[in-house]
Coordinates of C-alpha atoms in Angstrom, one line a residue:
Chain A
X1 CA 3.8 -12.2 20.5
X2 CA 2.8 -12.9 16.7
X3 CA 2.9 -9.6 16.0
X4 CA 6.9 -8.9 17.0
X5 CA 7.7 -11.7 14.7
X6 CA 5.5 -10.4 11.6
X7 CA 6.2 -6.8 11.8
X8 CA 10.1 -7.3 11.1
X9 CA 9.8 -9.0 8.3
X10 CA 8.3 -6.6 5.8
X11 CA 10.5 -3.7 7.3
X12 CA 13.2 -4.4 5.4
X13 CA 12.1 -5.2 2.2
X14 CA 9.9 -1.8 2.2
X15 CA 13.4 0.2 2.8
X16 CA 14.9 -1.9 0.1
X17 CA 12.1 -0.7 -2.5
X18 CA 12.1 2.5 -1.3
X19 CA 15.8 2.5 -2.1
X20 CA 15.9 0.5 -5.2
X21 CA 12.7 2.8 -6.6
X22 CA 15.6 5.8 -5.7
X23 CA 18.6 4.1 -8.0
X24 CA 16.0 3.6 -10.6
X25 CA 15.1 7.1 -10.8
X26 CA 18.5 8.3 -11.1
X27 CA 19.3 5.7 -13.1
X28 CA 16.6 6.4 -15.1
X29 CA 18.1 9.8 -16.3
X30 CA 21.6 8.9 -17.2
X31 CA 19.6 6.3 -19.2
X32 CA 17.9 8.7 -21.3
X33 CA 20.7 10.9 -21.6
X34 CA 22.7 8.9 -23.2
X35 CA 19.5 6.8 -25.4
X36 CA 21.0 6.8 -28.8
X37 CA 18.9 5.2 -31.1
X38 CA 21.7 2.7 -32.2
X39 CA 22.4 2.0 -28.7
X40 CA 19.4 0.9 -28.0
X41 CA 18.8 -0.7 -31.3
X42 CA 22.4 -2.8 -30.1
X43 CA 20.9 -3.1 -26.5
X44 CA 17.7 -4.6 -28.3
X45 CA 19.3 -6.9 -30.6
X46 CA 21.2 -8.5 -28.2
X47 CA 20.0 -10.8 -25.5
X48 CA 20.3 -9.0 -22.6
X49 CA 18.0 -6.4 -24.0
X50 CA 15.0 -7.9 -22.0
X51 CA 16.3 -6.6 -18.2
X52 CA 17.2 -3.5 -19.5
X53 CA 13.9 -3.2 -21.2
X54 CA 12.1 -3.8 -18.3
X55 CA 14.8 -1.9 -16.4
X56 CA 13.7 1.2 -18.5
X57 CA 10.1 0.6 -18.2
X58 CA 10.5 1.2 -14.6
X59 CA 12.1 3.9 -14.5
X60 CA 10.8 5.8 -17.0
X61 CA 7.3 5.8 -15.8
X62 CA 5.7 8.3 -13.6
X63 CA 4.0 6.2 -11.6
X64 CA 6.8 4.9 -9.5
X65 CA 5.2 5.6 -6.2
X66 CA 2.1 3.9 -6.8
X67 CA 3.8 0.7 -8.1
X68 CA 6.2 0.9 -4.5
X69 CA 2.9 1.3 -2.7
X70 CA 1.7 -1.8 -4.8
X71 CA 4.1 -3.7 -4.2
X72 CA 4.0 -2.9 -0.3
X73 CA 0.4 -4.1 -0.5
X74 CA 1.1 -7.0 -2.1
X75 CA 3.6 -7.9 0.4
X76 CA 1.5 -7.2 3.7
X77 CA -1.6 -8.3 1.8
X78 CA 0.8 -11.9 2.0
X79 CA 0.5 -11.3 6.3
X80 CA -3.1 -10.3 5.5
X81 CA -3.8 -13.9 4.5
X82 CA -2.2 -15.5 7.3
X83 CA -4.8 -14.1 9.7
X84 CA -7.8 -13.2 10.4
X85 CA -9.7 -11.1 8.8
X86 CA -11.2 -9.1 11.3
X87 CA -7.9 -7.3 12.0
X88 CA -8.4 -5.5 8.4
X89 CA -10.6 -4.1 9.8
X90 CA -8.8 -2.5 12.6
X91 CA -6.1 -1.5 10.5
X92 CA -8.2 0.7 8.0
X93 CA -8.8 3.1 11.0
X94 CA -4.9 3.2 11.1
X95 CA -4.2 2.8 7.4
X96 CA -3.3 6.9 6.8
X97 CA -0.8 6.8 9.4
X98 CA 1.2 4.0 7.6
X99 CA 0.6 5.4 3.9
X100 CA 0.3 9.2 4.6
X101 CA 4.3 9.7 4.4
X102 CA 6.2 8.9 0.9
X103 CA 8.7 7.0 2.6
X104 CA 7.2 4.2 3.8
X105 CA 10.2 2.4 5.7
X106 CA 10.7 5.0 8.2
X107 CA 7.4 5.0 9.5
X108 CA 7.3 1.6 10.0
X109 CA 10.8 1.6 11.2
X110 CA 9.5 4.1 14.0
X111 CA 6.6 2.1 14.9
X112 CA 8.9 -1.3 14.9
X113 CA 10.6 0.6 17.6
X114 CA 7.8 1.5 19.5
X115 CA 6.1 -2.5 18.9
X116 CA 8.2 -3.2 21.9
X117 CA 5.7 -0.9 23.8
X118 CA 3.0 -1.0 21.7
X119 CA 3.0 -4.0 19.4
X120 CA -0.5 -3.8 18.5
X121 CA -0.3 -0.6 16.7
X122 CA 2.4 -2.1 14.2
X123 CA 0.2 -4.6 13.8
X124 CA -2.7 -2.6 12.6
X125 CA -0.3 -0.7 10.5
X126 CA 0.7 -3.2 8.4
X127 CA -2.4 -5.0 8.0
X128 CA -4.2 -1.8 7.1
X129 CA -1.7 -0.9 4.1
X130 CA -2.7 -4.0 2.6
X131 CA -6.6 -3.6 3.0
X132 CA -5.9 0.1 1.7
X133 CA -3.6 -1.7 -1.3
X134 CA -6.4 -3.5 -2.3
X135 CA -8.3 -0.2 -2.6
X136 CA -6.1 1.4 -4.5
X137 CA -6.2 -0.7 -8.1
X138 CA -9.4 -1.3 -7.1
X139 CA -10.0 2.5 -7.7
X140 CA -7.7 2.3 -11.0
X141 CA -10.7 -0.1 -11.9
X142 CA -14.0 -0.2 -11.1
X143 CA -15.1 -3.8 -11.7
X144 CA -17.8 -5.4 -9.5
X145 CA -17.5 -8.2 -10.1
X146 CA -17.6 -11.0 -7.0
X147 CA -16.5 -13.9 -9.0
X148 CA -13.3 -12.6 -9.9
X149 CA -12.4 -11.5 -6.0
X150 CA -11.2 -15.4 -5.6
X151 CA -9.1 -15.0 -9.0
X152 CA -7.9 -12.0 -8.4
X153 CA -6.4 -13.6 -4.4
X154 CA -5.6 -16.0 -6.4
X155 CA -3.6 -14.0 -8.8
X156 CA -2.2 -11.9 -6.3
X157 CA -0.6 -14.8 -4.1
X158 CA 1.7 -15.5 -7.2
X159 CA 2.2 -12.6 -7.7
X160 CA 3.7 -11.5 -4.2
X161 CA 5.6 -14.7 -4.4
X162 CA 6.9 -14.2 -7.7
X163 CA 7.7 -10.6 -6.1
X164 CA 9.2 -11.7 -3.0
X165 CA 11.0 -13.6 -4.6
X166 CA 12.7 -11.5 -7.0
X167 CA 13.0 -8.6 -4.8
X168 CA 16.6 -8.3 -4.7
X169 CA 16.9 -7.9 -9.0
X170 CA 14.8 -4.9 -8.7
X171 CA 14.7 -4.8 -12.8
X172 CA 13.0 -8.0 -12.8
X173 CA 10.3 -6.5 -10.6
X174 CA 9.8 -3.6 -12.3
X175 CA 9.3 -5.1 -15.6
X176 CA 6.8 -7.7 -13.9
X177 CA 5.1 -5.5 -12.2
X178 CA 4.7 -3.1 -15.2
X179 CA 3.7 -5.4 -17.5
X180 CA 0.9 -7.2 -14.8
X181 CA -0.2 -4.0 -13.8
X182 CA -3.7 -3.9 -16.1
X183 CA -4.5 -7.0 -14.9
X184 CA -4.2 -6.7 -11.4
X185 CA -6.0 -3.3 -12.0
X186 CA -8.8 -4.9 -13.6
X187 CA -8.8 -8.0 -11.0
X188 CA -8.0 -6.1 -7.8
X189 CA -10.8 -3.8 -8.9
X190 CA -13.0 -6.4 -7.2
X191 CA -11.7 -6.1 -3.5
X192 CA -12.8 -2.8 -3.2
X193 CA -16.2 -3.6 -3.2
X194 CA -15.9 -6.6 -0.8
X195 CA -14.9 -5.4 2.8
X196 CA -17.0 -2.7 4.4
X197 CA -13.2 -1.9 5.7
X198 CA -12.5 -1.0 2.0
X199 CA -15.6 1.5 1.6
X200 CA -14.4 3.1 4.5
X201 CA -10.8 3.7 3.5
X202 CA -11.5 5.0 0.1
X203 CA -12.6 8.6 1.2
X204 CA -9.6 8.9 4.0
X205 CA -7.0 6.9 1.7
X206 CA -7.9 10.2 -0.5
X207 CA -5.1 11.8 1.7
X208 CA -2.7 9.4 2.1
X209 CA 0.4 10.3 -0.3
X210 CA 0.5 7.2 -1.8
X211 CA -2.2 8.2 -4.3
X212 CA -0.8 11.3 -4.9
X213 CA -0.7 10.9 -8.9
X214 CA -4.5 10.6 -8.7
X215 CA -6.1 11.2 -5.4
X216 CA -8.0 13.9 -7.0
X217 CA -10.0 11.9 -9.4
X218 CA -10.7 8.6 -7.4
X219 CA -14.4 8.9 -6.3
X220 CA -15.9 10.0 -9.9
X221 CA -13.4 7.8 -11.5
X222 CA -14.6 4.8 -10.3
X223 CA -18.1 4.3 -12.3
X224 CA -16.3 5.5 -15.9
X225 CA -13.3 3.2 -16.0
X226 CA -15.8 -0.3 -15.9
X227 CA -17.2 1.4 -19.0
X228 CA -13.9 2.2 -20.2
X229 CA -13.0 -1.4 -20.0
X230 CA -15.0 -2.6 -22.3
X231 CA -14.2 0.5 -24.8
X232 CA -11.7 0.4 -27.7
X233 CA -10.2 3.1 -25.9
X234 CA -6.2 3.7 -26.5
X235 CA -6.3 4.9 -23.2
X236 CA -6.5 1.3 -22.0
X237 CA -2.9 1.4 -20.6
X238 CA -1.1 -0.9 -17.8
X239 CA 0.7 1.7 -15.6
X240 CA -0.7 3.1 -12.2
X241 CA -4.0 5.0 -12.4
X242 CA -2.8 8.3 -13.2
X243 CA -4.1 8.5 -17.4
X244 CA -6.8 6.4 -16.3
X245 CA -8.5 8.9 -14.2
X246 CA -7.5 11.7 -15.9
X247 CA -9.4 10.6 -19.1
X248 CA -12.2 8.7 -17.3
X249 CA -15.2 10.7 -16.9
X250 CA -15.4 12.3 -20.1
X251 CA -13.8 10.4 -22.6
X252 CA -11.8 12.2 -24.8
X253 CA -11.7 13.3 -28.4
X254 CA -9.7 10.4 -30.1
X255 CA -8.3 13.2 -33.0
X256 CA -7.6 16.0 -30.6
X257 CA -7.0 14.3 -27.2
X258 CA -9.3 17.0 -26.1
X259 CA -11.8 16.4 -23.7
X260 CA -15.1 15.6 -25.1
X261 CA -18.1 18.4 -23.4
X262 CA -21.8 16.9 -23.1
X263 CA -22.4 18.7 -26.6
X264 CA -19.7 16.7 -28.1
X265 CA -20.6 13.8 -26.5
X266 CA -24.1 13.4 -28.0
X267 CA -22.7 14.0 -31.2
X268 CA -22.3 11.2 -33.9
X269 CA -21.6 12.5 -37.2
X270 CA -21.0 9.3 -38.8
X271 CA -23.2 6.1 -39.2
X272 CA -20.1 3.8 -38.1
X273 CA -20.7 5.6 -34.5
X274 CA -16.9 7.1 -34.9
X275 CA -16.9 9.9 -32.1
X276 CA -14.9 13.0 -32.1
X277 CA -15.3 16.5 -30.9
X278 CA -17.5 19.2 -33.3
X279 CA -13.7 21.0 -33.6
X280 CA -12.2 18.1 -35.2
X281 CA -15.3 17.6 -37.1
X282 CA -15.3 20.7 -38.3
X283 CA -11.7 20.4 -39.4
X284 CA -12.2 17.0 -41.1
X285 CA -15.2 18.7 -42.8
X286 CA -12.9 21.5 -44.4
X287 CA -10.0 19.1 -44.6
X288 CA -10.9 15.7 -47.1
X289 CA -14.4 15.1 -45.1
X290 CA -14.3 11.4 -44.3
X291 CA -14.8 10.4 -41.0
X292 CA -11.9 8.7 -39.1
X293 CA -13.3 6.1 -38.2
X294 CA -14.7 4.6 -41.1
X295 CA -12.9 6.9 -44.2
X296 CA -16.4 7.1 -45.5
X297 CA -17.3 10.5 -46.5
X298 CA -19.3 12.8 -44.4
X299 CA -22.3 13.1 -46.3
X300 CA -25.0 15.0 -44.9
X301 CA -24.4 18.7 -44.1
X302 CA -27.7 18.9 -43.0
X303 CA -27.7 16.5 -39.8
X304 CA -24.6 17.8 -38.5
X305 CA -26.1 21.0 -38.4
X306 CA -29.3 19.8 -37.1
X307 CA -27.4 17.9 -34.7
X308 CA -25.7 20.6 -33.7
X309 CA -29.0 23.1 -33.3
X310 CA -30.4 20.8 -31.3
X311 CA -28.1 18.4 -29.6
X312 CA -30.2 16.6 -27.8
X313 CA -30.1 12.5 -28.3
X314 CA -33.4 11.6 -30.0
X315 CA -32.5 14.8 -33.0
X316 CA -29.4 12.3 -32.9
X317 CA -30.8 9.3 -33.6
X318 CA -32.9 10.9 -36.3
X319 CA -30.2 12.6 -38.0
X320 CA -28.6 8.3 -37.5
X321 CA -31.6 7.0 -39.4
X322 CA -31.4 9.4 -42.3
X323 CA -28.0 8.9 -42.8
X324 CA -28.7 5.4 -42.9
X325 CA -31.5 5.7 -45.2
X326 CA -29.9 8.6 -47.6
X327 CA -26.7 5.9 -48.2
X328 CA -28.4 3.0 -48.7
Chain B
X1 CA -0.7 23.1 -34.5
X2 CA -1.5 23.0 -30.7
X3 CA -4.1 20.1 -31.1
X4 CA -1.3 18.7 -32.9
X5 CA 1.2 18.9 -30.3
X6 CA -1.3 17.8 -27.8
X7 CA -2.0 15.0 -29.3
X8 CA 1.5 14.2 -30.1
X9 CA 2.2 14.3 -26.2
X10 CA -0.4 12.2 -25.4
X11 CA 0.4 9.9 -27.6
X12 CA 4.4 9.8 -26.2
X13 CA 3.2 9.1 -22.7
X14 CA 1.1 6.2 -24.4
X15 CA 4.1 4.6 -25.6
X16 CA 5.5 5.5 -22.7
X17 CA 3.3 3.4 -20.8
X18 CA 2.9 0.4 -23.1
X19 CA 6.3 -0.1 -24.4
X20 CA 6.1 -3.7 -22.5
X21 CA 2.4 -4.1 -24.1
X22 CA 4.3 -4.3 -27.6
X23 CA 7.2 -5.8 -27.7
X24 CA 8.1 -5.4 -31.4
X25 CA 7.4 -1.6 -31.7
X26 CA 10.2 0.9 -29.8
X27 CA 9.3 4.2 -30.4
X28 CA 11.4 6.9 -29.6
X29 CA 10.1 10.7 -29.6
X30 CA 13.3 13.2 -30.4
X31 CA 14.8 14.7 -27.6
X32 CA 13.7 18.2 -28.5
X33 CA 11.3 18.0 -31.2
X34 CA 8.3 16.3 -30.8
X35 CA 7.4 16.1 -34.4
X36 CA 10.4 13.9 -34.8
X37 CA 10.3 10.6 -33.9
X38 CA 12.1 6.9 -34.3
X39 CA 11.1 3.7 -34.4
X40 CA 12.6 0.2 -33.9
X41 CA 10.5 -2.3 -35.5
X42 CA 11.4 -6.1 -35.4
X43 CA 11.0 -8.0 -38.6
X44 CA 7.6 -10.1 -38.5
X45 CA 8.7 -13.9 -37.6
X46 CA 8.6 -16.1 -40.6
X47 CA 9.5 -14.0 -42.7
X48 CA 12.9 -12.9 -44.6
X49 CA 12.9 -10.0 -41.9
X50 CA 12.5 -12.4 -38.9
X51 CA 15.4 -11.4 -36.6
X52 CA 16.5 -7.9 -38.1
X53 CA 15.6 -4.6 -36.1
X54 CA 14.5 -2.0 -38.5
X55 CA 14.7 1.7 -38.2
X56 CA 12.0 3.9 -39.1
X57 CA 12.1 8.0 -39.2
X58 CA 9.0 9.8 -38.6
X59 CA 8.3 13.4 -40.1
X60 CA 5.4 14.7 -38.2
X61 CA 3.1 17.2 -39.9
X62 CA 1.9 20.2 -37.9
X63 CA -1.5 18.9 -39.6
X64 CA -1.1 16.1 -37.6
X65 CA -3.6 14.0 -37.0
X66 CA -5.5 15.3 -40.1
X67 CA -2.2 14.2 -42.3
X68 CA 0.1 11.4 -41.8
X69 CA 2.9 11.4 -40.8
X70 CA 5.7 10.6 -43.5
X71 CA 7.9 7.9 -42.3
X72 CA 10.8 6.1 -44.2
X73 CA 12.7 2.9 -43.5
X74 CA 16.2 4.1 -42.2
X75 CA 17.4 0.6 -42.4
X76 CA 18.1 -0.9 -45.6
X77 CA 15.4 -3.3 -46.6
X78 CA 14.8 -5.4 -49.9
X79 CA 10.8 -5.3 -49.8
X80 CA 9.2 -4.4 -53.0
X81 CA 6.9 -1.7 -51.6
X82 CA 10.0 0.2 -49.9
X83 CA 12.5 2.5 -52.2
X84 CA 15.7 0.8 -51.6
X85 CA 17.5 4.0 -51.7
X86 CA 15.2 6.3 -50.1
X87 CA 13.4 4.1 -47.9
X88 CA 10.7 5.8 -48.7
X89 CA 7.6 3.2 -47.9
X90 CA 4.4 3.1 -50.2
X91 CA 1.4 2.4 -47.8
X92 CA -1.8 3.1 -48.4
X93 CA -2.6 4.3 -44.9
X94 CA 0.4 6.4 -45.0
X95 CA -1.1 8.8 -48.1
X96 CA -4.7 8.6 -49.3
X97 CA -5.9 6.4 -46.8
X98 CA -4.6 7.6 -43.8
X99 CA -6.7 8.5 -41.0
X100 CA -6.5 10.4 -38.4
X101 CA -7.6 7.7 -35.6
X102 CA -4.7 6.1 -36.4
X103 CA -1.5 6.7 -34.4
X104 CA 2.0 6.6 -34.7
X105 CA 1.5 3.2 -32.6
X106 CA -0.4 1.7 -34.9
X107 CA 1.5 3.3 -38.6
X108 CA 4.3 1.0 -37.1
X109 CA 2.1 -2.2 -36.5
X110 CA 0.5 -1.2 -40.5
X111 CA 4.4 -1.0 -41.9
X112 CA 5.0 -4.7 -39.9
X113 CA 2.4 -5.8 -41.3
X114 CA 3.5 -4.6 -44.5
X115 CA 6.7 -6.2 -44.2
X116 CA 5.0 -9.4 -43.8
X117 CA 2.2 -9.1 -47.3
X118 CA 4.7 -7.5 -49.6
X119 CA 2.3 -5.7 -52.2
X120 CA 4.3 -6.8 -55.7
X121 CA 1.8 -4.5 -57.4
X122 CA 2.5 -1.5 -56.6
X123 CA 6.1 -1.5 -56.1
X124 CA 8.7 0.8 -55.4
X125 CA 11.2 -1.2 -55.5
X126 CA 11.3 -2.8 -59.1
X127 CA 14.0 -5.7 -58.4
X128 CA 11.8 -6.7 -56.0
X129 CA 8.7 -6.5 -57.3
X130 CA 9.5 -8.2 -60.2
X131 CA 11.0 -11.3 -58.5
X132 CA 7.8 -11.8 -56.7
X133 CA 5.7 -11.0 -59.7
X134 CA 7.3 -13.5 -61.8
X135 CA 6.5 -16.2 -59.1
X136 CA 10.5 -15.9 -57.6
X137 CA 9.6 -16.5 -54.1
X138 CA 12.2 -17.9 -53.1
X139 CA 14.4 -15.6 -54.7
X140 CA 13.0 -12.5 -53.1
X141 CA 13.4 -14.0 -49.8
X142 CA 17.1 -14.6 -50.1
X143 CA 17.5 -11.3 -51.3
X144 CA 15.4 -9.4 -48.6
X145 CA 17.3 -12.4 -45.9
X146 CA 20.8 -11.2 -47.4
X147 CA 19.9 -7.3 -47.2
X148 CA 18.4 -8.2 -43.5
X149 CA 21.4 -10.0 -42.2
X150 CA 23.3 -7.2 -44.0
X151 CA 21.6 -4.1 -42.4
X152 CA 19.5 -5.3 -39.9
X153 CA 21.3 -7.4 -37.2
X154 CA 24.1 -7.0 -35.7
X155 CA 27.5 -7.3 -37.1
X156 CA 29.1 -10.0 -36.1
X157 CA 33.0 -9.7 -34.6

């Protein structure tokens, strides 16, 4: 049938990552151990300083199982493409099965064993990580956008062949992959609103372990990081989605790293719209008493307290228009 | 001190994350102190310092973010605004304009860009200074190429 041939294809490739991810962790230790500055300055200087960069990248990240599970999806979301795409939807009943366990291989190892009885479940399997793939950077970013679904295919097709391709220098991968990840967030982010298949995985995907890092956050997360796109946020970082969530919904102090409350959050002590928490306000005020944003002295005593009696956002906007008016 | 920590942390597992997103910053957090840190900057391309790798020592304050951090060149570099001694680098940002949305991230990308518009003017490092003052362009850069060959690649056999 087509489904003994596709299965035992991406079987061994997923026990290769899942083996390669292991060497890089280890690896990844006895690097920093020994990370002398001059090494690395040696290491950087000369030319083969790129693979270990990307080498380090890898490994030094935390979000190593997310990438694997990437990667996974990229792979079967390669099958996905060669058939037809009412399958997906089959496979997101299945999809925790395939995703629930950390180690990928076996369980689809296990299920390549039983496709000789049951070659349809194998089948839904695999298709289904890819459909729940999709779902994943699409919850690192929210964007619904329907014109970028076709780039984002697009994107993704070279991608997997890039990745097939290079599968076997695991360094290359990692560095790719790394480096590509904020992109494919931002362009993946588009699947998940496509397929009803997709709406329905996101709540059971929840407990599959290959969101682990973030699980937790997923459903809230989803509305703040669009906005958080288009932010000059620091936060804006290319790994897996585990910062990204953590720091989505409230948006945190840019001095303190401290989460900004709904009190701080209204609060614009400065005409350049520089936000920060009251704390660090506070401590600026005591400190040299220029905002951060705009090294402009904090002028007017009397709308931060007002602002802070009050709170609310139209006392905000008035205490805005008489700083305006009191510097000009 | 603990916002100063925290925000030290967060901004390691930044750099963590985007150490592919800048490829001429390496920044290093010490092993056991996070107020220390090291950076590898690479010379700004068309410039004297094109193709040297420069190290930089952070001093964190427990201030931090409210003070900058003090950093110095720990690579020998003829610039006129770092001591040539001391390293010690005279930037703007890094004393009365500092600010405390800025990161260690970004004090590197400042001291690159320093690298690259030498501020005669204010000098720290007289020799030079005065070469670029006096309109010696070209003698400043095969100064600051000789002390970047010299200190800042690789020595050779």
């Amino acid at each position: 049938m087509v489904s003994d041939s596709i299965p035992t294809a991406p079987i061994p490739s997923a026990a290769n990552t899942k083996n390669l991810g292991k060497k890089k962790r280890t690896n990844r230790s006895a690097k920093l151990k020994q990370c002398k500055i001059d090494a690395r300055r040696e290491q950087w200087l000369s030319q083969g300083a790129v693979k270990n960069k990307g080498y380090k990248d890898g490994g030094d990240d935390n979000h190593a199982p997310p990438m694997h599970a990437r990667k996974d999806g990229k792979r079967s979301l390669e099958e996905l493409e060669m058939r037809p795409t009412g399958e997906e939807n089959d496979g997101s009943i299945h999809q925790d099965s395939d995703l629930e366990s950390p180690s990928y291989s076996p369980t689809s190892v296990n299920s390549s064993l039983l496709g000789g009885n049951n070659s349809g479940t194998h089948f839904t399997a695999s298709s289904s990580s890819s459909s729940s793939a999709g779902c994943c950077s699409g919850n690192i970013t929210g964007l619904d956008d329907w014109e970028a679904v076709a780039d984002a295919l697009a994107a993704d097709e070279k991608h997997q062949n890039l990745c097939s391709e290079t599968l076997p220098e695991h360094k290359t991968v990692v560095q790719m992959v790394s480096s590509c990840e904020m992109e494919y967030g931002s362009n993946l982010g588009t699947r998940e609103s496509k397929p009803e298949s997709a709406l329905l995985i996101s709540p059971a995907s929840g407990n599959s372990r290959a969101w682990r890092p973030d699980d937790a956050f997923r459903p809230q997360s989803l509305p703040n990081l669009s906005k958080q796109l288009s932010l000059p946020n620091p936060d804006r970082h290319c790994g897996g989605g585990i910062t990204w969530a953590r720091t989505a919904p409230p948006y945190s102090c840019p001095i303190c790293c401290e989460d900004l409350d709904l009190t701080d959050s209204s609060f614009i002590p400065c005409p350049c719209g520089f936000r920060l928490c009251l704390f660090c306000h506070k401590r600026i005020i005591e400190d040299d008493g220029r905002c951060p944003g705009c090294r402009k002295p904090y002028k007017c005593e009397s709308i931060e307290t007002e602002a802070r009696m009050l709170g609310g956002s139209l006392t905000l906007r008035l205490a805005r228009c008489c700083s305006m008016i009191e510097r000009s | 001190m603990q916002a100063s920590r925290a925000r030290l942390f967060k901004e390691f597992k930044e750099v963590q994350r985007e150490r592919s997103a800048d490829p001429d910053i390496q920044l290093v957090c010490d092993d056991s102190n996070i107020f220390k840190w090291t950076a590898l900057i690479k010379g700004p391309s068309e410039t004297p310092y094109e193709g040297g790798v420069f190290q930089l020592a952070f001093a964190v304050p427990e201030q931090y973010p409210l003070q900058p951090p003090q950093v110095r060149f720990l690579t020998k570099i003829f610039h006129p605004n770092v001591h040539f001694k001391t390293g010690e680098i005279c930037l703007d940002i890094l004393k009365n304009a500092w600010s405390p949305a800025w990161t260690l991230q970004s004090v590197c990308r400042a001291i690159i860009a320093l690298m690259a518009h030498p501020e005669p003017d204010s000098p720290l490092n007289c020799d030079s200074g005065n070469l670029l003052r006096s309109g010696d362009v070209r003698g400043y850069q095969s100064m600051a190429r000789m002390y970047t060959r010299l200190a800042a690649m690789p020595k050779k056999g």
